[in-house]
Amino acid sequence: MEINISNEHLPVYEALASAVRIKIIHLLAERPMNIRELAEATELSSAIMTMHVKKLEKAKIIYTDMIPGKAGVQKLCVLDVDKIEIIFPKKLKQIKEFHQFDVPVGHYTDFTIEPTCGIATREKLIGEFDEPRYFLDHDRVNASILWFGQGYVEYKIPNFLLSSNKPEELEISMEISSEAPDSNSNWPSDISFYLNGVQLGKWTSPGDFADNKGKYTPSWWPSHINQYGLLKYLRITSNGTFMDGIKISDVTLENVGIREKQWTFRVAVNKEEEHVGGVTLFGAGFGNYNQDIIFRLYYTKEQKL
C-alpha cells in the first residue's frame, strides 16, 4: 500500500494508532481469524473487537469475508497488505543566493573628519591635502581613495531583499589601512564599523603602507604616501560579527535591522580609542585589489526539489 501525508489517508494513521490494532495485525499475519478468535486472543469482548476490526477495514489494512461456521455465518478477517509506504511532500530545497551592491569610496552621504586627510580620483588630487572642506567638492563622487586622521565617513546602501527571502549573512569587503603622516607600516589604528547605528566591532589596522607601489595605484601618485591597504572581510551572521573569520562581537543580523529598505554603514576612528591612527579607504583604481566597498547579502529562498 502506498499512502501520502493527507487527510485522504487519515484512516490509515488512525488505524495504526492503537496497541490493540497493532496486535491484531500481528495475529492476522500468522493466519486469518474470525471476530471471536481475535477477541479471545486479545482478551476483549466481541463487541469491542468488532469496533477495532471496522477501523482496520476502513483503512484497507484488512478485509473481511463472510463464511459458514458451526453456529451460522461468521466474519473472517484477513490481512490485506504486507507493507505500507508513506510518501512525504517533496522537501523544499534551500537555494543560497546573494544581492551585491558596490559603493565607490567617494559616495559617502555624511562625514565628520579631522586632518591629516585628503581625497583623490584616479586622475588627480581633489583640492589640497589636510583640508576637510574638499570632502564636499562636487568631484568627490569620482574619488578612488580617501583618508583622514579621526572621525568617520558614512554610506547609504539600498537593500533589495524580498520578503520571501531569508537573510543568512551580510559580507562587507574593503581595502583599508591606517593613515599616518606620509606613511608608516607600524602605525596601529583602532577602526570601528557601524551598521544602521549599531557598532559591529572594531579592527586594529597595523599600519599605513608605502613600501611598495600599489598594483593599481596610478603612476602620478607620490611614492612616499599610502600605496595600498589590506583586503578585509567583515561578516555579520546569526552567530555574531566576524573579521576575516575571527569573531569581533556578538552583534547578529537581527540586531542591525537587516530587513530595512536601506542601510547606513559607517567607518570611524573614534578619539577615545587607544590607537587613534586614522583610516585610508582604497577604491577601484587604487591599491592592490581594484574594488570599491562591496556589500553582499546572502539569502536563501525555497524551491521544490
mmCIF file of C-alpha atoms in Angstrom:
data_model
loop_
_atom_site.group_PDB
_atom_site.id
_atom_site.type_symbol
_atom_site.label_atom_id
_atom_site.label_comp_id
_atom_site.label_asym_id
_atom_site.label_seq_id
_atom_site.Cartn_x
_atom_site.Cartn_y
_atom_site.Cartn_z
ATOM 1 C CA MET A 1 0.000 0.000 0.000
ATOM 2 C CA GLU A 2 1.270 3.477 -0.850
ATOM 3 C CA ILE A 3 -0.089 6.448 1.059
ATOM 4 C CA ASN A 4 0.844 10.097 1.432
ATOM 5 C CA ILE A 5 0.579 12.804 4.055
ATOM 6 C CA SER A 6 -3.003 13.930 3.505
ATOM 7 C CA ASN A 7 -6.454 13.741 5.022
ATOM 8 C CA GLU A 8 -7.360 11.122 2.433
ATOM 9 C CA HIS A 9 -5.175 8.596 4.235
ATOM 10 C CA LEU A 10 -6.004 9.714 7.758
ATOM 11 C CA PRO A 11 -7.921 6.443 8.427
ATOM 12 C CA VAL A 12 -4.668 4.521 7.952
ATOM 13 C CA TYR A 13 -2.852 6.598 10.566
ATOM 14 C CA GLU A 14 -5.832 6.344 12.914
ATOM 15 C CA ALA A 15 -5.981 2.569 12.452
ATOM 16 C CA LEU A 16 -2.311 2.205 13.339
ATOM 17 C CA ALA A 17 -2.569 4.483 16.387
ATOM 18 C CA SER A 18 -3.627 1.690 18.711
ATOM 19 C CA ALA A 19 -1.687 -1.031 20.524
ATOM 20 C CA VAL A 20 -4.705 -3.382 20.210
ATOM 21 C CA ARG A 21 -4.928 -2.925 16.444
ATOM 22 C CA ILE A 22 -1.189 -3.408 16.080
ATOM 23 C CA LYS A 23 -1.593 -6.717 17.916
ATOM 24 C CA ILE A 24 -4.484 -7.685 15.614
ATOM 25 C CA ILE A 25 -2.256 -7.074 12.586
ATOM 26 C CA HIS A 26 0.390 -9.380 14.060
ATOM 27 C CA LEU A 27 -2.211 -12.068 14.754
ATOM 28 C CA LEU A 28 -3.618 -11.883 11.225
ATOM 29 C CA ALA A 29 -0.122 -12.030 9.787
ATOM 30 C CA GLU A 30 0.014 -15.611 11.136
ATOM 31 C CA ARG A 31 -3.386 -16.672 9.761
ATOM 32 C CA PRO A 32 -6.899 -15.341 9.051
ATOM 33 C CA MET A 33 -9.087 -15.281 12.200
ATOM 34 C CA ASN A 34 -12.730 -14.589 12.967
ATOM 35 C CA ILE A 35 -14.034 -11.983 15.416
ATOM 36 C CA ARG A 36 -14.410 -14.484 18.272
ATOM 37 C CA GLU A 37 -10.870 -15.816 17.865
ATOM 38 C CA LEU A 38 -9.427 -12.292 17.818
ATOM 39 C CA ALA A 39 -11.457 -11.342 20.882
ATOM 40 C CA GLU A 40 -10.195 -14.350 22.821
ATOM 41 C CA ALA A 41 -6.565 -13.737 21.752
ATOM 42 C CA THR A 42 -6.698 -10.133 22.929
ATOM 43 C CA GLU A 43 -8.964 -10.764 25.937
ATOM 44 C CA LEU A 44 -11.564 -8.309 24.675
ATOM 45 C CA SER A 45 -15.300 -8.630 24.084
ATOM 46 C CA SER A 46 -16.570 -9.411 20.596
ATOM 47 C CA ALA A 47 -18.311 -6.009 20.501
ATOM 48 C CA ILE A 48 -15.054 -4.126 21.194
ATOM 49 C CA MET A 49 -13.208 -6.345 18.716
ATOM 50 C CA THR A 50 -15.812 -5.566 16.044
ATOM 51 C CA MET A 51 -15.066 -1.815 16.502
ATOM 52 C CA HIS A 52 -11.314 -2.372 16.041
ATOM 53 C CA VAL A 53 -11.877 -4.559 13.003
ATOM 54 C CA LYS A 54 -14.040 -1.882 11.375
ATOM 55 C CA LYS A 55 -11.252 0.702 11.730
ATOM 56 C CA LEU A 56 -8.712 -1.658 10.137
ATOM 57 C CA GLU A 57 -11.178 -2.488 7.400
ATOM 58 C CA LYS A 58 -11.896 1.201 6.710
ATOM 59 C CA ALA A 59 -8.156 1.789 6.362
ATOM 60 C CA LYS A 60 -7.994 -1.145 3.892
ATOM 61 C CA ILE A 61 -5.373 -2.844 6.027
ATOM 62 C CA ILE A 62 -7.604 -5.920 6.337
ATOM 63 C CA TYR A 63 -10.646 -7.198 4.538
ATOM 64 C CA THR A 64 -13.446 -9.413 5.906
ATOM 65 C CA ASP A 65 -15.238 -12.301 4.318
ATOM 66 C CA MET A 66 -18.463 -13.910 5.495
ATOM 67 C CA ILE A 67 -18.057 -17.691 5.631
ATOM 68 C CA PRO A 68 -20.201 -20.526 7.008
ATOM 69 C CA GLY A 69 -19.426 -21.632 10.571
ATOM 70 C CA LYS A 70 -20.644 -24.101 13.168
ATOM 71 C CA ALA A 71 -23.090 -21.560 14.609
ATOM 72 C CA GLY A 72 -24.015 -19.931 11.339
ATOM 73 C CA VAL A 73 -22.188 -17.312 9.249
ATOM 74 C CA GLN A 74 -19.001 -15.849 10.717
ATOM 75 C CA LYS A 75 -16.831 -12.892 9.740
ATOM 76 C CA LEU A 76 -13.312 -13.952 8.776
ATOM 77 C CA CYS A 77 -10.645 -11.255 8.985
ATOM 78 C CA VAL A 78 -7.764 -11.376 6.512
ATOM 79 C CA LEU A 79 -4.644 -9.156 6.405
ATOM 80 C CA ASP A 80 -4.701 -7.330 3.076
ATOM 81 C CA VAL A 81 -1.282 -5.605 2.957
ATOM 82 C CA ASP A 82 2.296 -6.679 3.505
ATOM 83 C CA LYS A 83 3.774 -3.197 3.675
ATOM 84 C CA ILE A 84 2.761 0.470 3.771
ATOM 85 C CA GLU A 85 4.938 3.065 2.045
ATOM 86 C CA ILE A 86 4.461 6.680 3.143
ATOM 87 C CA ILE A 87 5.246 9.328 0.519
ATOM 88 C CA PHE A 88 6.164 12.635 2.153
ATOM 89 C CA PRO A 89 5.785 16.012 0.422
ATOM 90 C CA LYS A 90 8.798 16.969 -1.644
ATOM 91 C CA LYS A 91 11.347 18.670 0.526
ATOM 92 C CA LEU A 92 11.900 22.328 -0.204
ATOM 93 C CA LYS A 93 15.473 22.911 -1.265
ATOM 94 C CA GLN A 94 17.206 25.944 0.183
ATOM 95 C CA ILE A 95 18.807 27.902 -2.649
ATOM 96 C CA LYS A 96 21.523 30.240 -1.416
ATOM 97 C CA GLU A 97 21.896 33.378 -3.487
ATOM 98 C CA PHE A 98 23.077 36.934 -2.863
ATOM 99 C CA HIS A 99 22.399 40.556 -3.665
ATOM 100 C CA GLN A 100 25.534 42.619 -4.300
ATOM 101 C CA PHE A 101 25.987 46.366 -4.224
ATOM 102 C CA ASP A 102 29.297 48.107 -4.925
ATOM 103 C CA VAL A 103 29.794 51.506 -3.278
ATOM 104 C CA PRO A 104 32.587 53.789 -4.564
ATOM 105 C CA VAL A 105 34.553 55.248 -1.658
ATOM 106 C CA GLY A 106 33.559 58.766 -2.671
ATOM 107 C CA HIS A 107 29.817 58.069 -2.430
ATOM 108 C CA TYR A 108 29.589 58.812 1.287
ATOM 109 C CA THR A 109 26.446 60.597 2.450
ATOM 110 C CA ASP A 110 27.825 62.037 5.685
ATOM 111 C CA PHE A 111 31.205 62.664 7.264
ATOM 112 C CA THR A 112 32.977 64.357 10.142
ATOM 113 C CA ILE A 113 36.758 64.240 9.832
ATOM 114 C CA GLU A 114 39.947 65.811 11.088
ATOM 115 C CA PRO A 115 43.372 66.034 9.395
ATOM 116 C CA THR A 116 45.545 64.507 8.254
ATOM 117 C CA CYS A 117 43.103 63.987 5.391
ATOM 118 C CA GLY A 118 42.635 64.003 1.664
ATOM 119 C CA ILE A 119 40.673 62.662 -1.260
ATOM 120 C CA ALA A 120 41.608 61.869 -4.863
ATOM 121 C CA THR A 121 40.261 60.449 -8.101
ATOM 122 C CA ARG A 122 42.324 58.174 -10.336
ATOM 123 C CA GLU A 123 43.491 61.245 -12.223
ATOM 124 C CA LYS A 124 44.105 63.938 -9.603
ATOM 125 C CA LEU A 125 44.037 65.114 -6.014
ATOM 126 C CA ILE A 126 40.775 66.856 -5.142
ATOM 127 C CA GLY A 127 41.692 70.239 -3.687
ATOM 128 C CA GLU A 128 44.530 70.222 -1.170
ATOM 129 C CA PHE A 129 45.991 67.929 1.446
ATOM 130 C CA ASP A 130 44.632 68.215 5.000
ATOM 131 C CA GLU A 131 41.640 70.370 4.171
ATOM 132 C CA PRO A 132 38.324 68.694 5.186
ATOM 133 C CA ARG A 133 36.226 71.123 3.124
ATOM 134 C CA TYR A 134 37.280 69.348 -0.061
ATOM 135 C CA PHE A 135 35.321 66.318 1.106
ATOM 136 C CA LEU A 136 32.312 68.373 -0.080
ATOM 137 C CA ASP A 137 33.743 69.002 -3.546
ATOM 138 C CA HIS A 138 31.391 68.006 -6.389
ATOM 139 C CA ASP A 139 34.120 65.755 -7.810
ATOM 140 C CA ARG A 140 34.189 63.620 -4.649
ATOM 141 C CA VAL A 141 31.743 61.123 -6.211
ATOM 142 C CA ASN A 142 34.600 60.130 -8.544
ATOM 143 C CA ALA A 143 37.041 59.555 -5.692
ATOM 144 C CA SER A 144 39.005 56.303 -5.605
ATOM 145 C CA ILE A 145 40.890 56.950 -2.360
ATOM 146 C CA LEU A 146 40.244 58.948 0.796
ATOM 147 C CA TRP A 147 41.931 59.212 4.162
ATOM 148 C CA PHE A 148 41.540 61.017 7.481
ATOM 149 C CA GLY A 149 43.121 61.010 10.922
ATOM 150 C CA GLN A 150 39.990 60.964 13.069
ATOM 151 C CA GLY A 151 36.204 60.983 12.602
ATOM 152 C CA TYR A 152 34.020 59.000 10.203
ATOM 153 C CA VAL A 153 32.556 58.590 6.744
ATOM 154 C CA GLU A 154 29.099 57.109 6.306
ATOM 155 C CA TYR A 155 27.413 55.460 3.327
ATOM 156 C CA LYS A 156 23.811 54.592 2.447
ATOM 157 C CA ILE A 157 23.148 51.271 0.736
ATOM 158 C CA PRO A 158 19.854 50.065 -0.805
ATOM 159 C CA ASN A 159 18.550 46.723 0.382
ATOM 160 C CA PHE A 160 16.939 44.562 -2.332
ATOM 161 C CA LEU A 161 15.956 41.680 -0.062
ATOM 162 C CA LEU A 162 12.444 40.371 -0.751
ATOM 163 C CA SER A 163 10.006 39.424 1.990
ATOM 164 C CA SER A 164 10.172 35.808 0.771
ATOM 165 C CA ASN A 165 13.970 35.711 1.174
ATOM 166 C CA LYS A 166 15.660 34.690 4.410
ATOM 167 C CA PRO A 167 18.876 36.650 5.128
ATOM 168 C CA GLU A 168 21.779 34.416 6.120
ATOM 169 C CA GLU A 169 24.893 36.606 6.101
ATOM 170 C CA LEU A 170 25.995 40.123 5.166
ATOM 171 C CA GLU A 171 29.548 40.314 3.867
ATOM 172 C CA ILE A 172 31.265 43.691 3.546
ATOM 173 C CA SER A 173 34.676 43.727 1.892
ATOM 174 C CA MET A 174 37.016 46.686 1.507
ATOM 175 C CA GLU A 175 40.676 47.562 1.065
ATOM 176 C CA ILE A 176 41.678 49.554 4.120
ATOM 177 C CA SER A 177 44.658 50.719 6.170
ATOM 178 C CA SER A 178 45.688 53.265 8.801
ATOM 179 C CA GLU A 179 46.533 56.878 7.981
ATOM 180 C CA ALA A 180 49.928 58.124 9.119
ATOM 181 C CA PRO A 181 51.572 61.425 8.198
ATOM 182 C CA ASP A 182 53.380 60.419 4.963
ATOM 183 C CA SER A 183 53.370 56.630 5.687
ATOM 184 C CA ASN A 184 54.372 54.185 8.400
ATOM 185 C CA SER A 185 53.958 50.397 8.266
ATOM 186 C CA ASN A 186 53.946 50.332 12.084
ATOM 187 C CA TRP A 187 51.091 52.737 12.759
ATOM 188 C CA PRO A 188 48.232 50.919 14.534
ATOM 189 C CA SER A 189 44.746 52.322 14.324
ATOM 190 C CA ASP A 190 41.542 51.128 16.016
ATOM 191 C CA ILE A 191 38.910 51.333 13.268
ATOM 192 C CA SER A 192 35.237 50.862 14.194
ATOM 193 C CA PHE A 193 32.415 49.747 11.917
ATOM 194 C CA TYR A 194 28.703 50.528 12.315
ATOM 195 C CA LEU A 195 25.591 49.313 10.505
ATOM 196 C CA ASN A 196 22.314 51.175 10.988
ATOM 197 C CA GLY A 197 23.767 52.883 14.041
ATOM 198 C CA VAL A 198 24.847 49.637 15.716
ATOM 199 C CA GLN A 199 28.560 49.197 16.388
ATOM 200 C CA LEU A 200 29.617 45.926 14.804
ATOM 201 C CA GLY A 201 33.039 45.923 16.414
ATOM 202 C CA LYS A 202 36.484 47.225 15.667
ATOM 203 C CA TRP A 203 39.648 46.093 13.984
ATOM 204 C CA THR A 204 43.172 47.359 14.600
ATOM 205 C CA SER A 205 44.936 48.163 11.359
ATOM 206 C CA PRO A 206 48.681 47.546 11.702
ATOM 207 C CA GLY A 207 49.885 50.421 9.548
ATOM 208 C CA ASP A 208 49.850 52.706 6.531
ATOM 209 C CA PHE A 209 51.808 51.074 3.721
ATOM 210 C CA ALA A 210 54.135 52.649 1.158
ATOM 211 C CA ASP A 211 56.921 50.051 0.956
ATOM 212 C CA ASN A 212 55.710 49.001 -2.497
ATOM 213 C CA LYS A 213 53.703 50.674 -5.213
ATOM 214 C CA GLY A 214 50.084 49.595 -5.165
ATOM 215 C CA LYS A 215 49.259 47.279 -8.054
ATOM 216 C CA TYR A 216 46.521 49.624 -9.329
ATOM 217 C CA THR A 217 47.755 52.892 -7.797
ATOM 218 C CA PRO A 218 48.199 55.493 -10.574
ATOM 219 C CA SER A 219 51.722 56.357 -11.663
ATOM 220 C CA TRP A 220 51.322 60.054 -10.774
ATOM 221 C CA TRP A 221 50.590 59.210 -7.120
ATOM 222 C CA PRO A 222 53.502 60.205 -4.780
ATOM 223 C CA SER A 223 55.531 57.189 -3.711
ATOM 224 C CA HIS A 224 56.036 58.301 -0.096
ATOM 225 C CA ILE A 225 52.331 58.201 0.891
ATOM 226 C CA ASN A 226 49.730 55.431 1.251
ATOM 227 C CA GLN A 227 50.018 52.985 -1.640
ATOM 228 C CA TYR A 228 47.804 50.051 -0.694
ATOM 229 C CA GLY A 229 45.780 48.521 2.112
ATOM 230 C CA LEU A 230 44.655 45.122 3.345
ATOM 231 C CA LEU A 231 41.555 43.439 1.917
ATOM 232 C CA LYS A 232 39.280 42.794 4.887
ATOM 233 C CA TYR A 233 36.053 40.801 5.067
ATOM 234 C CA LEU A 234 33.520 41.882 7.663
ATOM 235 C CA ARG A 235 30.726 39.302 8.060
ATOM 236 C CA ILE A 236 27.522 39.661 10.061
ATOM 237 C CA THR A 237 25.735 36.370 10.706
ATOM 238 C CA SER A 238 23.146 34.887 13.051
ATOM 239 C CA ASN A 239 26.029 33.911 15.347
ATOM 240 C CA GLY A 240 27.799 37.270 15.584
ATOM 241 C CA THR A 241 30.119 39.552 13.622
ATOM 242 C CA PHE A 242 33.464 38.356 12.274
ATOM 243 C CA MET A 243 36.507 39.968 10.680
ATOM 244 C CA ASP A 244 38.291 37.515 8.397
ATOM 245 C CA GLY A 245 36.711 34.649 10.343
ATOM 246 C CA ILE A 246 37.656 35.997 13.783
ATOM 247 C CA LYS A 247 34.720 36.999 15.965
ATOM 248 C CA ILE A 248 34.795 40.655 16.948
ATOM 249 C CA SER A 249 31.344 40.996 18.557
ATOM 250 C CA ASP A 250 28.061 39.245 19.360
ATOM 251 C CA VAL A 251 26.096 41.566 17.048
ATOM 252 C CA THR A 252 23.862 39.496 14.755
ATOM 253 C CA LEU A 253 21.740 40.145 11.668
ATOM 254 C CA GLU A 254 18.684 40.537 13.901
ATOM 255 C CA ASN A 255 20.408 43.272 15.905
ATOM 256 C CA VAL A 256 21.082 45.533 12.917
ATOM 257 C CA GLY A 257 17.650 45.675 11.246
ATOM 258 C CA ILE A 258 18.826 43.749 8.217
ATOM 259 C CA ARG A 259 15.391 43.961 6.552
ATOM 260 C CA GLU A 260 15.311 47.764 6.472
ATOM 261 C CA LYS A 261 14.912 49.184 2.969
ATOM 262 C CA GLN A 262 18.273 50.929 3.198
ATOM 263 C CA TRP A 263 21.293 50.595 5.440
ATOM 264 C CA THR A 264 23.794 53.095 6.738
ATOM 265 C CA PHE A 265 27.388 51.925 7.034
ATOM 266 C CA ARG A 266 29.976 53.929 8.943
ATOM 267 C CA VAL A 267 33.744 53.588 9.105
ATOM 268 C CA ALA A 268 35.122 55.531 12.065
ATOM 269 C CA VAL A 269 38.217 56.294 14.073
ATOM 270 C CA ASN A 270 36.977 57.488 17.457
ATOM 271 C CA LYS A 271 39.021 59.896 19.552
ATOM 272 C CA GLU A 272 38.678 57.798 22.728
ATOM 273 C CA GLU A 273 40.412 54.746 21.238
ATOM 274 C CA GLU A 274 43.820 53.568 22.383
ATOM 275 C CA HIS A 275 45.211 53.790 18.857
ATOM 276 C CA VAL A 276 43.915 56.836 17.007
ATOM 277 C CA GLY A 277 45.796 56.175 13.808
ATOM 278 C CA GLY A 278 43.352 57.246 11.127
ATOM 279 C CA VAL A 279 41.966 55.299 8.190
ATOM 280 C CA THR A 280 42.531 55.055 4.433
ATOM 281 C CA LEU A 281 39.888 53.573 2.132
ATOM 282 C CA PHE A 282 41.005 52.366 -1.287
ATOM 283 C CA GLY A 283 38.528 52.070 -4.140
ATOM 284 C CA ALA A 284 38.731 50.762 -7.695
ATOM 285 C CA GLY A 285 41.799 52.203 -9.393
ATOM 286 C CA PHE A 286 43.930 52.372 -6.222
ATOM 287 C CA GLY A 287 45.750 49.873 -4.037
ATOM 288 C CA ASN A 288 46.147 46.158 -4.695
ATOM 289 C CA TYR A 289 42.591 44.914 -5.228
ATOM 290 C CA ASN A 290 40.839 47.240 -7.704
ATOM 291 C CA GLN A 291 37.485 47.141 -5.944
ATOM 292 C CA ASP A 292 35.114 49.515 -4.199
ATOM 293 C CA ILE A 293 33.356 48.741 -0.909
ATOM 294 C CA ILE A 294 31.332 45.627 -1.712
ATOM 295 C CA PHE A 295 28.172 44.660 0.155
ATOM 296 C CA ARG A 296 26.991 41.119 -0.463
ATOM 297 C CA LEU A 297 23.847 39.897 1.310
ATOM 298 C CA TYR A 298 23.498 36.117 1.166
ATOM 299 C CA TYR A 299 19.976 34.756 1.497
ATOM 300 C CA THR A 300 18.016 31.566 0.920
ATOM 301 C CA LYS A 301 14.794 31.021 -0.913
ATOM 302 C CA GLU A 302 12.748 27.856 -1.006
ATOM 303 C CA GLN A 303 12.464 25.794 -4.154
ATOM 304 C CA LYS A 304 10.910 22.342 -4.573
ATOM 305 C CA LEU A 305 13.292 19.543 -5.449
#
